């Protein structure tokens, strides 16, 4: 039988192109990941030969260059939103993701709490993460987002957000599920990098 999908070729090509994209943007790339980084059973079903952890294996090929930022919507923490597939709350899943990434030797740099508005559950989550030695950064809701570009791209928009301190050229932004604010986190970081005179770019990775 012919192989329907060559996983090893996929890993080699994608990791090479990511390195090229980092260089294209001057040495810093914020890479938003669509879908799951591992346990991607849907992709495994529709692409015979695709391994459920292909994207994770690709990141391992870039391990020394990469750090991970996990985005979670503070409103989802407050409402105890749960993953449809696993049935666990998003805030619980953040801990699970951190454990899995670290077990593979990947560096988890920080957590971005998006749409933060002093929600009591989000404050408890923040304290718990900090007690475990993680850096937690706050991202705030912006009125009329995404329409009011002048406000968004200003010190009263993205400028209000914490600047996430990163140390590696590839910053992988992932999340426990959709609506967590991955794109907003990346764009906020580009705003702050620009204000600091740093070159950086953004890309979205889809399977």
Short mmCIF file of C-alpha atoms in Angstrom, two decimals:
data_model
loop_
_atom_site.label_atom_id
_atom_site.label_comp_id
_atom_site.label_asym_id
_atom_site.label_seq_id
_atom_site.Cartn_x
_atom_site.Cartn_y
_atom_site.Cartn_z
CA UNK A 1 0.00 0.00 0.00
CA UNK A 2 1.14 3.56 -0.69
CA UNK A 3 1.63 5.94 2.22
CA UNK A 4 -1.17 8.50 2.18
CA UNK A 5 0.77 11.03 4.24
CA UNK A 6 4.51 11.15 4.94
CA UNK A 7 4.83 12.32 8.54
CA UNK A 8 8.61 12.57 8.50
CA UNK A 9 8.60 14.71 5.36
CA UNK A 10 5.92 16.92 6.94
CA UNK A 11 8.07 17.49 10.05
CA UNK A 12 11.20 18.25 8.01
CA UNK A 13 9.48 20.67 5.61
CA UNK A 14 7.50 22.53 8.24
CA UNK A 15 10.41 22.98 10.65
CA UNK A 16 12.58 24.25 7.78
CA UNK A 17 9.97 26.78 6.68
CA UNK A 18 9.47 27.99 10.25
CA UNK A 19 13.20 28.65 10.52
CA UNK A 20 13.01 30.59 7.24
CA UNK A 21 10.06 32.62 8.57
CA UNK A 22 11.97 33.48 11.76
CA UNK A 23 14.86 34.77 9.65
CA UNK A 24 12.47 36.68 7.36
CA UNK A 25 11.12 38.65 10.33
CA UNK A 26 14.53 39.51 11.70
CA UNK A 27 14.93 36.77 14.28
CA UNK A 28 11.61 36.75 16.20
CA UNK A 29 8.41 34.95 15.21
CA UNK A 30 5.13 34.69 17.10
CA UNK A 31 3.52 31.51 15.79
CA UNK A 32 -0.13 30.91 16.58
CA UNK A 33 -1.09 27.26 16.41
CA UNK A 34 -4.51 26.33 15.10
CA UNK A 35 -5.90 23.06 16.40
CA UNK A 36 -4.26 20.70 18.85
CA UNK A 37 -0.49 20.35 19.21
CA UNK A 38 -0.93 16.71 20.17
CA UNK A 39 -3.83 14.24 20.37
CA UNK A 40 -4.98 15.57 16.98
CA UNK A 41 -7.24 12.61 16.30
CA UNK A 42 -9.24 14.45 13.64
CA UNK A 43 -6.14 15.04 11.47
CA UNK A 44 -5.11 11.42 12.03
CA UNK A 45 -8.48 10.24 10.69
CA UNK A 46 -8.61 12.42 7.58
CA UNK A 47 -4.91 12.11 6.62
CA UNK A 48 -3.96 8.39 6.64
CA UNK A 49 -0.35 8.28 7.79
CA UNK A 50 -0.55 11.48 9.84
CA UNK A 51 0.46 10.88 13.46
CA UNK A 52 -1.66 12.54 16.15
CA UNK A 53 1.45 14.16 17.65
CA UNK A 54 3.03 15.31 14.36
CA UNK A 55 2.94 19.01 15.30
CA UNK A 56 4.50 18.25 18.66
CA UNK A 57 7.27 16.27 16.95
CA UNK A 58 7.85 19.20 14.60
CA UNK A 59 8.26 21.52 17.60
CA UNK A 60 10.74 19.10 19.14
CA UNK A 61 12.86 19.57 16.01
CA UNK A 62 12.94 23.28 16.96
CA UNK A 63 13.15 22.71 20.72
CA UNK A 64 16.23 24.85 21.38
CA UNK A 65 14.70 27.84 19.57
CA UNK A 66 11.16 27.61 20.90
CA UNK A 67 9.23 28.68 23.95
CA UNK A 68 5.52 28.25 24.57
CA UNK A 69 2.98 30.81 25.72
CA UNK A 70 -0.43 29.41 26.70
CA UNK A 71 -3.37 31.79 26.25
CA UNK A 72 -6.55 31.41 28.26
CA UNK A 73 -9.59 33.69 28.33
CA UNK A 74 -10.24 34.95 31.87
CA UNK A 75 -13.98 34.86 31.15
CA UNK A 76 -13.67 31.13 30.38
CA UNK A 77 -11.98 30.58 33.73
CA UNK A 78 -14.82 32.40 35.48
CA UNK A 79 -17.50 30.41 33.65
CA UNK A 80 -15.66 27.07 34.10
CA UNK A 81 -15.75 26.46 30.34
CA UNK A 82 -14.93 22.86 29.47
CA UNK A 83 -13.29 21.12 26.54
CA UNK A 84 -15.82 19.23 24.48
CA UNK A 85 -13.54 16.26 23.85
CA UNK A 86 -12.04 15.71 27.32
CA UNK A 87 -14.74 17.26 29.49
CA UNK A 88 -12.22 19.11 31.66
CA UNK A 89 -12.25 22.82 32.48
CA UNK A 90 -9.97 25.09 30.46
CA UNK A 91 -7.99 26.18 33.53
CA UNK A 92 -7.39 22.54 34.47
CA UNK A 93 -6.31 21.79 30.92
CA UNK A 94 -3.67 24.53 31.09
CA UNK A 95 -1.96 22.54 33.85
CA UNK A 96 -2.24 19.36 31.79
CA UNK A 97 -0.72 21.07 28.72
CA UNK A 98 2.18 22.42 30.77
CA UNK A 99 2.93 18.95 32.16
CA UNK A 100 2.86 17.36 28.69
CA UNK A 101 5.07 20.03 27.09
CA UNK A 102 7.59 19.84 29.92
CA UNK A 103 7.67 16.04 29.78
CA UNK A 104 8.99 16.40 26.21
CA UNK A 105 11.58 18.97 27.25
CA UNK A 106 9.74 21.96 25.74
CA UNK A 107 10.06 25.28 27.53
CA UNK A 108 6.77 26.80 28.73
CA UNK A 109 7.61 30.45 29.30
CA UNK A 110 4.36 32.03 30.45
CA UNK A 111 0.59 32.24 30.50
CA UNK A 112 -1.45 35.04 28.93
CA UNK A 113 -4.83 35.71 30.53
CA UNK A 114 -6.92 37.47 27.90
CA UNK A 115 -10.03 39.63 28.47
CA UNK A 116 -8.93 40.03 32.06
CA UNK A 117 -11.32 42.06 34.24
CA UNK A 118 -10.44 41.08 37.81
CA UNK A 119 -12.65 37.98 37.65
CA UNK A 120 -12.38 36.21 41.06
CA UNK A 121 -11.68 32.79 39.52
CA UNK A 122 -9.05 34.29 37.20
CA UNK A 123 -7.30 35.88 40.18
CA UNK A 124 -7.21 32.51 41.96
CA UNK A 125 -5.89 30.85 38.80
CA UNK A 126 -3.20 33.53 38.49
CA UNK A 127 -2.07 32.96 42.10
CA UNK A 128 -1.99 29.19 41.60
CA UNK A 129 0.12 29.45 38.46
CA UNK A 130 2.54 31.89 40.08
CA UNK A 131 2.93 29.54 43.06
CA UNK A 132 4.04 26.91 40.54
CA UNK A 133 6.73 29.24 39.21
CA UNK A 134 4.97 30.40 36.05
CA UNK A 135 4.86 33.96 34.74
CA UNK A 136 1.28 35.18 34.22
CA UNK A 137 0.49 38.24 32.11
CA UNK A 138 -2.79 40.17 31.86
CA UNK A 139 -4.46 41.17 28.60
CA UNK A 140 -7.51 43.42 28.77
CA UNK A 141 -10.69 43.76 26.74
CA UNK A 142 -10.61 46.63 24.23
CA UNK A 143 -13.90 48.43 23.44
CA UNK A 144 -15.12 48.04 19.82
CA UNK A 145 -12.55 45.32 19.09
CA UNK A 146 -11.66 44.63 16.28
CA UNK A 147 -13.26 47.60 14.51
CA UNK A 148 -11.70 50.62 16.22
CA UNK A 149 -8.16 50.26 14.88
CA UNK A 150 -6.99 53.66 16.14
CA UNK A 151 -7.91 52.68 19.70
CA UNK A 152 -6.67 49.11 19.42
CA UNK A 153 -3.23 50.11 18.11
CA UNK A 154 -2.57 52.67 20.83
CA UNK A 155 -1.41 52.92 24.43
CA UNK A 156 -5.07 52.67 25.47
CA UNK A 157 -5.52 49.46 23.46
CA UNK A 158 -2.72 46.93 23.10
CA UNK A 159 -0.55 49.29 25.12
CA UNK A 160 -2.59 48.56 28.27
CA UNK A 161 -1.68 44.89 28.10
CA UNK A 162 1.28 43.44 29.93
CA UNK A 163 4.31 42.84 27.74
CA UNK A 164 5.18 39.16 27.79
CA UNK A 165 8.91 38.78 28.30
CA UNK A 166 10.25 36.12 25.93
CA UNK A 167 13.80 34.94 25.43
CA UNK A 168 13.74 32.70 22.34
CA UNK A 169 13.32 33.42 18.62
CA UNK A 170 10.23 31.21 18.19
CA UNK A 171 7.28 31.97 20.47
CA UNK A 172 4.57 29.36 20.06
CA UNK A 173 1.16 30.59 21.22
CA UNK A 174 -1.32 27.83 21.95
CA UNK A 175 -4.46 27.42 24.08
CA UNK A 176 -6.81 24.85 25.60
CA UNK A 177 -9.47 25.68 23.02
CA UNK A 178 -10.93 28.23 20.58
CA UNK A 179 -11.78 31.75 21.70
CA UNK A 180 -8.85 31.89 24.10
CA UNK A 181 -7.24 34.97 22.53
CA UNK A 182 -4.21 33.54 20.75
CA UNK A 183 -4.32 36.02 17.86
CA UNK A 184 -4.92 39.01 20.16
CA UNK A 185 -1.96 37.90 22.29
CA UNK A 186 0.32 37.72 19.25
CA UNK A 187 -0.78 41.12 17.90
CA UNK A 188 -0.42 42.73 21.32
CA UNK A 189 3.13 41.40 21.47
CA UNK A 190 3.92 42.80 18.01
CA UNK A 191 2.69 46.21 19.19
CA UNK A 192 4.95 46.10 22.25
CA UNK A 193 7.93 44.79 20.28
CA UNK A 194 7.53 47.64 17.80
CA UNK A 195 7.36 50.18 20.63
CA UNK A 196 10.64 48.75 21.94
CA UNK A 197 12.28 49.00 18.52
CA UNK A 198 12.42 45.22 18.10
CA UNK A 199 11.70 43.39 14.86
CA UNK A 200 9.16 40.58 15.08
CA UNK A 201 6.58 38.87 12.90
CA UNK A 202 3.45 36.78 13.14
CA UNK A 203 2.23 33.65 11.40
CA UNK A 204 -0.55 31.16 11.96
CA UNK A 205 0.18 27.47 11.65
CA UNK A 206 -2.64 25.30 10.35
CA UNK A 207 -2.33 21.56 9.89
#
